[in-house]
C-alpha positions as a Python dict, from the first residue, in 0.01 Angstrom:
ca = {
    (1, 'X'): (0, 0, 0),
    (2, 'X'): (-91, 375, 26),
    (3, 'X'): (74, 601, -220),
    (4, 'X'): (259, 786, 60),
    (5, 'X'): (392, 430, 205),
    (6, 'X'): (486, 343, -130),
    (7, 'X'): (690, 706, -183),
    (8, 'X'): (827, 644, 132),
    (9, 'X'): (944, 275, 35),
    (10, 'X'): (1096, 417, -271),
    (11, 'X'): (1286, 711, -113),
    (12, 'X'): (1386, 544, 174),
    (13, 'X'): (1559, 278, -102),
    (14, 'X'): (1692, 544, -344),
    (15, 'X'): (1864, 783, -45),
    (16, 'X'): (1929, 525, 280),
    (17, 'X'): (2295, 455, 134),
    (18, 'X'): (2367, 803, 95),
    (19, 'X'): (2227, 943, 464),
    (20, 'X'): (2434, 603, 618),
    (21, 'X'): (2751, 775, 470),
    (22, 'X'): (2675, 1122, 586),
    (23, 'X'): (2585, 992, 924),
    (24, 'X'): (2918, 804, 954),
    (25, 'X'): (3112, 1085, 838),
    (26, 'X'): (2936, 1298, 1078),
    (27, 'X'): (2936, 1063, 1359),
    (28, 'X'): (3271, 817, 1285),
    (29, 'X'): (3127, 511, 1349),
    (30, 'X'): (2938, 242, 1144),
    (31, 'X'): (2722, 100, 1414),
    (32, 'X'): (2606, 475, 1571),
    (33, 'X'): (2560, 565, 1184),
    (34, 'X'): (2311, 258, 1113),
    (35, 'X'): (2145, 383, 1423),
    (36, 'X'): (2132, 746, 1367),
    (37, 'X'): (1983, 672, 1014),
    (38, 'X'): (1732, 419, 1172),
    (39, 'X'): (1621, 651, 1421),
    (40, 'X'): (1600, 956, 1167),
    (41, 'X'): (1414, 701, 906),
    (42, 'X'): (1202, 695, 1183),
    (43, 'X'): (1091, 1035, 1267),
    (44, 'X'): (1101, 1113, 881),
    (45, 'X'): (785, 858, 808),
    (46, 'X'): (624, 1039, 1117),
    (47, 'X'): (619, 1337, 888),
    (48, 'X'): (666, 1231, 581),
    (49, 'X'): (303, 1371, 528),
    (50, 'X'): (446, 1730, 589),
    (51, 'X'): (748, 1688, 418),
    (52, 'X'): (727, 1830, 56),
    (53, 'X'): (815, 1574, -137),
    (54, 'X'): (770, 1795, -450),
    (55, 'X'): (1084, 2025, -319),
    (56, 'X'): (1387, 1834, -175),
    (57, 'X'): (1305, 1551, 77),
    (58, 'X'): (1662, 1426, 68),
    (59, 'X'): (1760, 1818, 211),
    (60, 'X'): (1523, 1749, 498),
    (61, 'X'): (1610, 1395, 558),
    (62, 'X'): (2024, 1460, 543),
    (63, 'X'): (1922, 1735, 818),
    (64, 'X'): (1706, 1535, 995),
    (65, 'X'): (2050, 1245, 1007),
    (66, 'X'): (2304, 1533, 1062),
    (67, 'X'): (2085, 1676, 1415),
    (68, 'X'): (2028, 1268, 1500),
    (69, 'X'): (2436, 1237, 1452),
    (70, 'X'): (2529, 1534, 1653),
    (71, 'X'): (2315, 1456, 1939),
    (72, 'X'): (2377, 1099, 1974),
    (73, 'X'): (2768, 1201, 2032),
    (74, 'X'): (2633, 1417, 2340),
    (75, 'X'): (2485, 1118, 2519),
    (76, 'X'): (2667, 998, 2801),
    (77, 'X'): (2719, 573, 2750),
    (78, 'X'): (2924, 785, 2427),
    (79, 'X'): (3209, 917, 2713),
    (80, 'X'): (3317, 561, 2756),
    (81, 'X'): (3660, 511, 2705),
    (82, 'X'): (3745, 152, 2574),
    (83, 'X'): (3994, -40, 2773),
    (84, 'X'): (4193, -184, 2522),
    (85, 'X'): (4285, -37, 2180),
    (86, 'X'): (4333, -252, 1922),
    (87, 'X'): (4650, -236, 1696),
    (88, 'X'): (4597, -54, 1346),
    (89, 'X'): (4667, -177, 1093),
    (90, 'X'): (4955, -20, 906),
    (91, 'X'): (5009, 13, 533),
    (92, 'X'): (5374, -73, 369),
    (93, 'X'): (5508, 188, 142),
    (94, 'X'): (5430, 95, -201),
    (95, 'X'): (5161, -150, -86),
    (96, 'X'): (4843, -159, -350),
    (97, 'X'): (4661, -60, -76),
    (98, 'X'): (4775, 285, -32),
    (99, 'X'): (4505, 534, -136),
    (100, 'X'): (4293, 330, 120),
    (101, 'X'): (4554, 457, 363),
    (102, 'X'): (4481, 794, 251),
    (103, 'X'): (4128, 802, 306),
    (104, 'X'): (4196, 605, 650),
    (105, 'X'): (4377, 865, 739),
    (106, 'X'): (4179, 1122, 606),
    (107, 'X'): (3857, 962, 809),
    (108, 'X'): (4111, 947, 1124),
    (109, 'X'): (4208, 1312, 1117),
    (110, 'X'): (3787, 1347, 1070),
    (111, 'X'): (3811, 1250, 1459),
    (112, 'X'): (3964, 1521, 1551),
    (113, 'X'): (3755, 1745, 1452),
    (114, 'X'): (3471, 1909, 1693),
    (115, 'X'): (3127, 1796, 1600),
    (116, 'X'): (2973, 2067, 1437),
    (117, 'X'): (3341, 2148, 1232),
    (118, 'X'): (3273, 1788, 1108),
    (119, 'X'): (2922, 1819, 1017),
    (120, 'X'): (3018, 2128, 824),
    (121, 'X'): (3357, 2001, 627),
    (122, 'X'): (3137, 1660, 576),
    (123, 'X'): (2820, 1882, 398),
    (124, 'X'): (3062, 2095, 243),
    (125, 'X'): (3350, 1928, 57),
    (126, 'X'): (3139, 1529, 110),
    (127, 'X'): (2833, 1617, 1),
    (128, 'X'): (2927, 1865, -196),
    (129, 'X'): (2655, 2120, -96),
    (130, 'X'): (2650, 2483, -89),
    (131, 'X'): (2726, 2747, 265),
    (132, 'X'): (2382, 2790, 197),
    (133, 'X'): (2244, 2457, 199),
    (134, 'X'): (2479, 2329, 461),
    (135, 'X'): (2387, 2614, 726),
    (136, 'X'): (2006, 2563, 637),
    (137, 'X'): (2051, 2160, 733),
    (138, 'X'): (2266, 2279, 1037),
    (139, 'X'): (2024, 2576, 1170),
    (140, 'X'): (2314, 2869, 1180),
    (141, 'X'): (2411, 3177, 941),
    (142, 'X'): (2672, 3137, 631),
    (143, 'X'): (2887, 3265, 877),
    (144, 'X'): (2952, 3000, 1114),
    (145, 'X'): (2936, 2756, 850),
    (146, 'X'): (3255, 2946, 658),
    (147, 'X'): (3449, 2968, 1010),
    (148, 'X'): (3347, 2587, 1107),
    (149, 'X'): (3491, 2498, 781),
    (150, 'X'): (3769, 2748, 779),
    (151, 'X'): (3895, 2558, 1116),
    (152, 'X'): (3804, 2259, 1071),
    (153, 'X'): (3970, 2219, 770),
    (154, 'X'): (4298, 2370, 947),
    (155, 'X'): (4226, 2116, 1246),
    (156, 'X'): (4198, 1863, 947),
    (157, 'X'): (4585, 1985, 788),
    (158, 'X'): (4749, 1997, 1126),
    (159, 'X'): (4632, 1626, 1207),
    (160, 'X'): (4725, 1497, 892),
    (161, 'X'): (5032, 1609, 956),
    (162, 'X'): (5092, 1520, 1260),
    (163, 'X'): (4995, 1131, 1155),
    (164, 'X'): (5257, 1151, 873),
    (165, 'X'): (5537, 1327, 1078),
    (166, 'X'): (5489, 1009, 1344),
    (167, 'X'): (5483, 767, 1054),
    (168, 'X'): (5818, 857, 928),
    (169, 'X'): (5965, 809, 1217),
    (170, 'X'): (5827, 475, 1280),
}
């Protein structure tokens, strides 16, 4: 195997689990994640010669997953509308299973956010990156990353509380 296959190997092992997480975070849904990550994987071993592997190749890859995410929710076949919704399931108070609930819910109010809000709250407060690293993986200013963030994290509180306000009176 070729040193840069066997970098490759070894990076794609060490960071996969990591861009799969970001991917569904971004995107909300396991089986678009494993493909976003898949297809990114992809176009990252086209150019993993270019990428400097010396800097931060999980930077370029996470951006690489991010862009992948955020344009595979602009396809069309992702308009569909399913038919039937299936019941959720619903947590008991003082079940054991309760701060499951809580990030449930948490991922469910991540739905309501607008794509790019997402991306940003995910790199910001997930992945625990910087404005600046989180508007260089997204292509915009500091800016836009602090007002994404500032409403998407108000989007976030005002769904949250919206999903406990119609649990109580279930």
């Amino acid at each position: 195997m070729v040193d840069r296959d066997r970098e490759y190997v070894e990076f794609v092992a060490a960071a996969s689990g990591s861009l799969r997480r970001t991917a569904f975070l971004v995107c909300g849904d396991w089986h678009r994640a494993d493909d976003v990550v898949q297809d990114a994987l992809y176009k990252l071993y086209r150019s993993w010669s270019k990428v400097d592997r010396g800097g931060n190749p999980l930077a370029y890859a996470r951006r690489v997953v991010v862009n992948a995410a955020l344009d595979s929710g602009r396809r069309s076949w992702r308009r569909e509308v399913p038919t039937v919704d299936l019941p959720s399931d619903r947590v008991l108070p003082g079940d054991h299973a309760d701060e499951h609930a809580e990030r449930d819910e948490v991922l469910t109010a991540l739905g309501a956010l607008a794509p790019r809000q997402r991306a940003c709250v995910v790199l910001r407060y997930y992945e625990d990156l910087s404005v600046e690293q989180t508007a260089q993986i997204l292509g915009c200013s500091e800016g836009t990353v602090k007002s994404q963030v500032a409403r998407g994290l108000a989007t976030l509180r005002i769904a949250i509380d919206r999903a406990r306000q119609t649990e109580r009176a279930l």
